[in-house]
Coordinates of C-alpha atoms and ligand atoms in Angstrom, one line a residue:
X1 CA 72.5 -57.5 -139.9
X2 CA 69.3 -57.7 -142.1
X3 CA 66.2 -56.1 -140.6
X4 CA 63.1 -58.1 -141.5
X5 CA 59.5 -57.1 -141.4
X6 CA 57.6 -60.4 -141.1
X7 CA 54.0 -59.9 -142.4
X8 CA 51.7 -62.8 -141.7
X9 CA 54.0 -63.9 -138.9
X10 CA 51.5 -66.2 -137.2
X11 CA 50.7 -68.4 -140.3
X12 CA 52.4 -71.5 -141.6
X13 CA 55.1 -69.6 -143.5
X14 CA 55.3 -66.9 -140.8
X15 CA 56.1 -69.3 -138.0
X16 CA 58.7 -71.1 -140.0
X17 CA 60.3 -67.7 -140.9
X18 CA 60.3 -66.8 -137.2
X19 CA 62.2 -70.1 -136.6
X20 CA 64.8 -69.1 -139.2
X21 CA 65.2 -65.6 -137.8
X22 CA 65.6 -67.1 -134.2
X23 CA 68.3 -69.4 -135.5
X24 CA 70.4 -66.5 -136.8
X25 CA 70.3 -63.7 -134.2
X26 CA 73.7 -62.4 -135.5
X27 CA 72.4 -62.0 -139.1
X28 CA 68.6 -61.4 -138.9
X29 CA 66.5 -59.1 -136.7
X30 CA 62.7 -59.2 -136.7
X31 CA 62.1 -55.5 -136.7
X32 CA 58.4 -55.7 -137.4
X33 CA 55.9 -58.6 -136.8
X34 CA 52.4 -58.3 -138.3
X35 CA 49.5 -60.8 -138.0
X36 CA 45.8 -60.9 -138.7
X37 CA 44.1 -61.7 -135.4
X38 CA 46.0 -64.5 -133.7
X39 CA 47.2 -62.3 -130.8
X40 CA 48.3 -65.3 -128.6
X41 CA 50.8 -66.6 -131.2
X42 CA 52.0 -63.0 -131.8
X43 CA 52.7 -62.6 -128.0
X44 CA 54.9 -65.7 -128.1
X45 CA 56.8 -64.4 -131.1
X46 CA 57.3 -61.0 -129.4
X47 CA 58.7 -62.6 -126.3
X48 CA 61.1 -64.7 -128.5
X49 CA 62.1 -62.1 -131.1
X50 CA 61.6 -58.7 -129.4
X51 CA 60.4 -56.6 -132.5
X52 CA 60.3 -52.9 -132.3
X53 CA 56.9 -52.8 -133.9
X54 CA 54.0 -55.3 -133.9
X55 CA 50.7 -55.1 -135.8
X56 CA 47.4 -56.8 -135.4
X57 CA 45.5 -56.1 -138.6
X58 CA 42.1 -57.2 -137.3
X59 CA 39.9 -54.5 -135.9
X60 CA 37.5 -55.6 -133.1
X61 CA 36.8 -54.7 -129.5
X62 CA 38.3 -58.1 -128.5
X63 CA 41.6 -57.6 -130.4
X64 CA 41.7 -54.0 -129.2
X65 CA 41.6 -55.2 -125.5
X66 CA 44.1 -58.0 -126.2
X67 CA 46.5 -55.6 -127.9
X68 CA 46.3 -53.1 -125.0
X69 CA 47.2 -55.9 -122.6
X70 CA 50.2 -56.8 -124.8
X71 CA 51.4 -53.2 -124.9
X72 CA 51.6 -53.3 -121.1
X73 CA 53.5 -56.6 -121.2
X74 CA 56.0 -55.5 -123.9
X75 CA 56.8 -51.8 -123.3
X76 CA 59.7 -51.8 -125.8
X77 CA 57.4 -52.8 -128.7
X78 CA 55.3 -50.2 -130.5
X79 CA 51.8 -51.6 -131.2
X80 CA 49.6 -50.8 -134.2
X81 CA 46.2 -52.1 -135.2
X82 CA 43.9 -52.3 -138.2
X83 CA 44.6 -51.9 -141.9
X84 CA 46.0 -48.4 -141.2
X85 CA 48.4 -49.8 -138.7
X86 CA 49.5 -52.5 -141.1
X87 CA 50.3 -49.9 -143.8
X88 CA 51.9 -47.5 -141.4
X89 CA 54.3 -50.3 -140.3
X90 CA 55.0 -51.3 -143.9
X91 CA 55.7 -47.7 -144.9
X92 CA 57.4 -46.3 -141.8
X93 CA 58.9 -49.3 -140.0
X94 CA 62.7 -49.5 -139.8
X95 CA 63.5 -52.6 -141.8
X96 CA 65.4 -53.7 -145.0
X97 CA 63.2 -56.5 -146.4
X98 CA 59.5 -57.4 -146.0
X99 CA 58.9 -61.1 -145.9
X100 CA 55.3 -61.1 -147.1
X101 CA 53.5 -64.3 -145.8
X102 CA 50.0 -62.9 -145.7
X103 CA 47.5 -65.2 -147.3
X104 CA 45.4 -64.0 -150.2
X105 CA 45.2 -60.6 -152.0
X106 CA 45.3 -58.9 -148.5
X107 CA 49.1 -59.0 -149.0
X108 CA 49.0 -56.6 -151.9
X109 CA 48.7 -53.3 -150.1
X110 CA 51.5 -54.1 -147.6
X111 CA 53.7 -55.3 -150.4
X112 CA 53.0 -52.1 -152.4
X113 CA 53.8 -49.9 -149.3
X114 CA 57.1 -51.7 -148.9
X115 CA 58.1 -51.1 -152.5
X116 CA 56.9 -47.5 -152.4
X117 CA 59.1 -46.9 -149.4
X118 CA 62.2 -48.4 -151.1
X119 CA 62.2 -51.8 -149.4
X120 CA 62.8 -55.2 -151.2
X121 CA 60.5 -58.1 -150.8
X122 CA 60.9 -61.8 -150.0
X123 CA 57.6 -62.9 -151.4
X124 CA 55.6 -65.9 -150.2
X125 CA 52.3 -64.2 -151.0
X126 CA 51.7 -65.5 -154.5
X127 CA 48.2 -64.1 -154.8
X128 CA 49.7 -60.6 -155.0
X129 CA 52.0 -61.7 -157.9
X130 CA 49.0 -63.2 -159.7
X131 CA 46.5 -60.4 -159.1
X132 CA 48.9 -57.4 -159.6
X133 CA 52.2 -59.1 -160.8
X134 CA 52.9 -56.7 -163.7
X135 CA 52.4 -53.6 -161.6
X136 CA 54.4 -55.0 -158.7
X137 CA 57.3 -56.2 -160.8
X138 CA 57.4 -52.9 -162.8
X139 CA 57.5 -50.8 -159.6
X140 CA 60.3 -53.0 -158.2
X141 CA 62.3 -52.7 -161.4
X142 CA 61.8 -48.9 -161.6
X143 CA 63.2 -48.5 -158.1
X144 CA 65.9 -51.1 -158.5
X145 CA 64.4 -53.3 -155.7
X146 CA 64.6 -57.1 -155.5
X147 CA 61.6 -59.4 -155.2
X148 CA 63.0 -62.8 -154.0
X149 CA 60.8 -65.8 -154.2
X150 CA 59.9 -67.8 -151.1
X151 CA 57.5 -70.3 -152.8
X152 CA 59.6 -73.5 -153.1
X153 CA 59.2 -73.9 -156.9
X154 CA 60.2 -70.4 -157.6
X155 CA 63.1 -70.5 -155.2
X156 CA 64.3 -73.6 -157.0
X157 CA 64.1 -71.8 -160.3
X158 CA 65.8 -68.7 -158.9
X159 CA 68.6 -71.0 -157.6
X160 CA 68.8 -72.9 -160.9
X161 CA 69.1 -69.6 -162.9
X162 CA 72.1 -68.3 -160.7
X163 CA 75.3 -68.8 -162.6
X164 CA 73.4 -69.0 -165.9
X165 CA 72.8 -65.2 -166.2
X166 CA 72.3 -64.0 -169.7
X167 CA 70.9 -67.4 -170.8
X168 CA 67.2 -67.2 -171.4
X169 CA 65.6 -70.5 -170.2
X170 CA 64.0 -72.5 -173.0
X171 CA 61.6 -73.9 -170.5
X172 CA 60.7 -73.8 -166.8
X173 CA 59.3 -77.1 -165.4
X174 CA 57.3 -76.6 -162.3
X175 CA 56.9 -79.7 -160.2
X176 CA 53.6 -80.5 -158.5
X177 CA 52.9 -83.1 -155.8
X178 CA 49.5 -83.7 -157.3
X179 CA 47.9 -83.1 -153.9
X180 CA 45.6 -85.4 -152.0
X181 CA 43.4 -86.3 -155.0
X182 CA 46.1 -87.4 -157.5
X183 CA 44.6 -90.2 -159.6
X184 CA 41.0 -89.1 -158.9
X185 CA 38.7 -88.6 -161.9
X186 CA 36.1 -85.8 -162.3
X187 CA 33.3 -88.0 -160.9
X188 CA 35.2 -88.9 -157.7
X189 CA 36.1 -85.2 -157.1
X190 CA 32.5 -84.2 -157.0
X191 CA 32.0 -85.6 -153.5
X192 CA 35.3 -84.9 -151.7
X193 CA 35.0 -83.0 -148.4
X194 CA 37.0 -80.1 -146.9
X195 CA 38.6 -82.6 -144.4
X196 CA 39.9 -84.7 -147.3
X197 CA 41.1 -81.7 -149.1
X198 CA 43.0 -80.5 -146.0
X199 CA 45.0 -83.7 -145.7
X200 CA 47.9 -82.9 -148.0
X201 CA 50.4 -85.7 -148.4
X202 CA 53.7 -83.8 -148.3
X203 CA 53.2 -80.3 -146.9
X204 CA 51.6 -78.7 -143.9
X205 CA 50.3 -75.3 -144.9
X206 CA 47.5 -72.7 -144.4
X207 CA 44.0 -73.8 -145.2
X208 CA 43.5 -71.7 -148.4
X209 CA 46.7 -72.9 -150.1
X210 CA 45.9 -76.5 -149.1
X211 CA 42.6 -76.3 -150.9
X212 CA 44.5 -74.7 -153.9
X213 CA 46.8 -77.7 -153.9
X214 CA 43.9 -80.1 -153.9
X215 CA 42.3 -78.3 -156.9
X216 CA 45.8 -77.8 -158.5
X217 CA 44.9 -74.1 -158.7
X218 CA 48.0 -73.7 -156.6
X219 CA 50.1 -74.8 -159.6
X220 CA 48.0 -72.6 -161.8
X221 CA 48.7 -69.6 -159.6
X222 CA 52.4 -70.6 -159.6
X223 CA 52.5 -70.7 -163.4
X224 CA 51.4 -67.0 -163.4
X225 CA 53.8 -66.3 -160.5
X226 CA 56.7 -67.7 -162.5
X227 CA 55.8 -65.7 -165.6
X228 CA 55.9 -62.5 -163.5
X229 CA 59.0 -63.3 -161.5
X230 CA 61.1 -64.5 -164.4
X231 CA 59.5 -62.6 -167.3
X232 CA 58.5 -65.7 -169.4
X233 CA 55.5 -66.4 -171.6
X234 CA 53.0 -69.1 -171.0
X235 CA 54.5 -71.4 -173.7
X236 CA 57.8 -71.7 -171.8
X237 CA 56.1 -72.8 -168.5
X238 CA 55.4 -76.5 -168.0
X239 CA 54.0 -78.5 -165.1
X240 CA 54.9 -82.1 -164.2
X241 CA 53.5 -84.1 -161.3
X242 CA 56.3 -85.4 -159.1
X243 CA 54.6 -87.0 -156.0
X244 CA 57.7 -87.2 -153.8
X245 CA 58.3 -83.4 -153.8
X246 CA 62.0 -83.8 -153.7
X247 CA 62.8 -81.9 -157.0
X248 CA 61.4 -78.5 -156.3
X249 CA 61.5 -77.3 -160.0
X250 CA 63.8 -77.3 -163.0
X251 CA 65.1 -75.0 -165.7
X252 CA 65.9 -76.3 -169.2
X253 CA 68.4 -74.3 -171.3
X254 CA 69.0 -73.9 -175.0
X255 CA 71.7 -76.7 -175.0
X256 CA 69.3 -79.3 -173.5
X257 CA 70.9 -79.1 -170.0
X258 CA 68.4 -79.1 -167.2
X259 CA 69.2 -77.6 -163.8
X260 CA 67.1 -78.9 -160.9
X261 CA 67.1 -78.0 -157.2
X262 CA 66.5 -80.8 -154.7
X263 CA 65.9 -81.0 -151.0
X264 CA 63.6 -82.3 -148.3
X265 CA 60.1 -80.8 -148.5
X266 CA 60.5 -78.2 -145.8
X267 CA 59.7 -74.5 -146.4
X268 CA 62.4 -73.3 -144.1
X269 CA 64.9 -73.9 -146.9
X270 CA 63.4 -71.5 -149.4
X271 CA 62.5 -69.1 -146.6
X272 CA 66.1 -69.0 -145.4
X273 CA 67.5 -68.6 -149.0
X274 CA 65.2 -65.7 -149.7
X275 CA 66.9 -63.9 -146.7
X276 CA 70.5 -65.3 -147.0
X277 CA 71.0 -65.2 -150.8
X278 CA 73.8 -65.4 -152.1
X279 CA 75.0 -67.1 -148.9
X280 CA 73.6 -70.4 -147.5
X281 CA 72.9 -70.8 -143.9
X282 CA 71.9 -73.5 -141.5
X283 CA 68.2 -74.2 -141.6
X284 CA 67.4 -77.3 -139.5
X285 CA 66.1 -78.9 -142.6
X286 CA 66.5 -82.8 -142.8
X287 CA 69.2 -84.0 -145.3
X288 CA 68.4 -86.1 -148.3
X289 CA 69.8 -89.6 -148.1
X290 CA 70.0 -90.8 -151.6
X291 CA 70.7 -94.4 -150.5
X292 CA 67.3 -94.7 -148.9
X293 CA 65.3 -92.2 -151.0
X294 CA 64.1 -94.7 -153.6
X295 CA 62.5 -93.7 -156.9
X296 CA 61.7 -90.2 -158.0
X297 CA 58.7 -90.4 -160.4
X298 CA 57.1 -88.0 -162.9
X299 CA 53.8 -87.9 -164.8
X300 CA 51.8 -85.5 -166.8
X301 CA 49.1 -83.6 -164.9
X302 CA 45.5 -84.7 -165.6
X303 CA 44.0 -81.4 -166.9
X304 CA 40.7 -83.2 -167.5
X305 CA 40.2 -83.8 -163.8
X306 CA 42.1 -80.6 -162.7
X307 CA 41.0 -77.9 -165.2
X308 CA 42.3 -75.1 -162.9
X309 CA 45.7 -75.6 -164.5
X310 CA 44.3 -74.8 -167.9
X311 CA 42.2 -71.9 -166.6
X312 CA 45.3 -70.3 -165.1
X313 CA 47.3 -70.7 -168.3
X314 CA 44.5 -69.2 -170.3
X315 CA 44.2 -66.3 -167.9
X316 CA 47.9 -65.7 -168.2
X317 CA 47.7 -65.7 -172.0
X318 CA 44.8 -63.4 -172.1
X319 CA 46.5 -61.0 -169.7
X320 CA 45.2 -57.7 -168.5
X321 CA 42.6 -58.2 -165.8
X322 CA 42.2 -62.0 -166.4
X323 CA 44.7 -63.2 -163.8
X324 CA 43.1 -60.8 -161.2
X325 CA 39.7 -62.3 -162.0
X326 CA 41.0 -65.9 -161.7
X327 CA 42.6 -65.2 -158.4
X328 CA 39.6 -63.3 -156.9
X329 CA 37.1 -66.0 -158.0
X330 CA 39.3 -68.7 -156.7
X331 CA 39.9 -67.0 -153.3
X332 CA 36.2 -66.6 -152.8
X333 CA 35.3 -70.1 -153.9
X334 CA 38.0 -71.9 -151.9
X335 CA 36.7 -70.1 -148.8
X336 CA 33.1 -71.1 -149.6
X337 CA 34.2 -74.7 -150.1
X338 CA 36.0 -74.6 -146.7
X339 CA 32.8 -73.3 -145.1
X340 CA 30.9 -76.2 -146.6
X341 CA 28.7 -73.9 -148.7
X342 CA 29.7 -75.4 -152.1
X343 CA 31.2 -78.6 -153.5
X344 CA 34.8 -79.1 -154.5
X345 CA 34.2 -79.0 -158.3
X346 CA 32.1 -75.8 -157.9
X347 CA 35.5 -74.1 -157.4
X348 CA 36.7 -74.8 -160.9
X349 CA 33.3 -74.3 -162.5
X350 CA 32.9 -70.9 -160.7
X351 CA 36.4 -69.8 -161.8
X352 CA 35.6 -70.7 -165.4
X353 CA 32.3 -68.7 -165.3
X354 CA 34.0 -65.7 -163.8
X355 CA 36.7 -65.7 -166.6
X356 CA 34.0 -66.2 -169.2
X357 CA 31.9 -63.3 -167.9
X358 CA 34.8 -60.8 -167.6
X359 CA 34.7 -57.9 -170.1
X360 CA 38.4 -57.2 -170.4
X361 CA 40.1 -54.0 -169.5
X362 CA 43.6 -53.0 -168.5
X363 CA 44.5 -52.3 -164.8
X364 CA 46.6 -49.2 -164.2
X365 CA 47.1 -49.2 -160.5
X366 CA 46.7 -51.2 -157.3
X367 CA 43.4 -49.5 -156.4
X368 CA 41.9 -50.7 -159.7
X369 CA 43.2 -54.2 -159.0
X370 CA 41.6 -54.3 -155.6
X371 CA 38.3 -52.8 -157.0
X372 CA 38.1 -55.6 -159.6
X373 CA 39.1 -58.2 -156.9
X374 CA 36.2 -57.0 -154.6
X375 CA 33.7 -56.9 -157.5
X376 CA 34.5 -60.4 -158.7
X377 CA 34.3 -61.9 -155.2
X378 CA 31.0 -60.3 -154.6
X379 CA 29.6 -61.6 -157.9
X380 CA 30.9 -65.1 -157.3
X381 CA 29.3 -65.2 -153.8
X382 CA 26.1 -63.7 -155.1
X383 CA 25.8 -66.2 -157.9
X384 CA 26.1 -69.2 -155.6
X385 CA 24.1 -68.2 -152.5
Ligands
LIG1 P1 48.3 -69.0 -143.3 O1 46.8 -69.0 -143.4 O2 48.9 -70.1 -142.5 O3 48.8 -67.7 -142.7 C1 48.4 -66.4 -143.1 C2 49.0 -65.3 -142.3 O4 48.5 -64.1 -142.8 C3 48.6 -65.4 -140.8 O5 49.7 -64.8 -140.1 C4 47.4 -64.4 -140.7 O6 47.2 -63.9 -139.5 C5 47.9 -63.4 -141.7 N1 46.8 -62.6 -142.3 C6 45.6 -63.0 -142.8 N2 44.9 -62.0 -143.2 C7 45.6 -60.8 -143.0 C8 45.4 -59.5 -143.2 N3 44.2 -59.0 -143.7 N4 46.3 -58.6 -142.8 C9 47.5 -59.0 -142.2 N5 47.7 -60.3 -142.0 C10 46.8 -61.2 -142.3 O7 48.9 -69.0 -144.8 P2 50.3 -69.7 -145.3 O8 51.4 -69.3 -144.3 O9 50.1 -71.1 -145.6 O10 50.5 -68.9 -146.6 C11 50.8 -67.5 -146.7 C12 51.2 -67.2 -148.1 O11 52.3 -67.9 -148.5 C13 50.1 -67.5 -149.1 O12 50.1 -66.6 -150.2 C14 50.5 -68.9 -149.7 O13 50.0 -69.1 -151.0 C15 52.0 -68.7 -149.7 N6 52.7 -70.0 -149.6 C16 52.6 -70.8 -148.5 C17 53.3 -72.0 -148.4 C18 53.1 -72.9 -147.2 O14 53.8 -73.9 -147.1 N7 52.3 -72.6 -146.3 C19 54.1 -72.5 -149.5 C20 54.3 -71.5 -150.6 C21 53.6 -70.3 -150.6 P3 46.3 -64.6 -138.3 O15 46.7 -66.0 -138.3 O16 46.8 -63.9 -137.1 O17 44.9 -64.3 -138.6
LIG2 MG1 54.7 -73.8 -154.1

């Protein structure tokens, strides 16, 4: 029995992870559930999964009253609130692996607390691996803890590498759907709206990552995420647009062989594998039928229209605090775009400006990462309001 702490349980990944846990009551136990503010969804999950601990990270009078009501309804569950509650659960909860599906850099402190208390991570929260990837990977290595990818591309790479241990990949090829604006040029992108950006062709996801997919910053973040998870330099990481999202990514080896992982676009598959590896369990995911699948197509990404890919690669190459700055600026700008305060192409322009204006220095600990993150977000907001 694996005891799971599901952080970000009420989100897109979180609810799909809850589904996987509920399918395998003999193998998985939700020991801790943690959300931001969606107390109603959390209550449904507590009724279904019966965790020993539940956390609501938001701190307001409203959530306080709602949590008090829940505590009366579920006397077997211990309730915690606020950032402090979140970190107490991460550090002291009785669990084996944290599935971190918090969105944004808010996932960093809980991930760090998990590692510091000797727990491994199943990692959906890519922003943490971008903003503080070197620190997080080094801490896990030092303690002999695993960080297993949940992101579908990285799960595909992780699966393709198994059985090929000791063979350094020549190249990793990350596939990208191209998002809702594939084929748009720079001019057309200037006027797109949040509603259009939120209509992703293949995946239903949280709002921030859906905007990232539309700018292709998602793929940029994934390049850095792959570099951290698999210890590879920027020149070994390539992106190809594959609109069908059937091949989830590929690894090319020295002999020219390419290993690919295929499946229906359904996040429950990589979520389950991050918890079941090396075993494979039932997931409820639709089967591929190759007789009706039709063509799988590939094209080079348009870095002219989608410069976020190039910006992410540059941030990775420059290293130090640059990926942290890239992530922070993007997080602030994606949110401002969703709020209707800036246009779509202001995101890429704002990220480029933040990188240009950064006076490089090395980051030695998580607190320094979070300080830089907060400073960049403040500057970005200040410069556009
Ligand atoms: P959502 O926005 O759908 O969910 C985010 C979750 O995090 C919610 O449960 C939310 O709680 C919680 N949360 C937000 N802020 C905090 C906080 N400060 N403390 C604790 N919990 C918080 O995002 P997604 O599920 O789409 O994405 C989660 C992560 O997984 C992201 O890093 C994303 O890049 C990555 N990912 C997502 C994929 C997808 O298909 N969705 C695919 C690959 C990676 P509440 O709702 O209660 O406020
Ligand atoms: Mg992905």
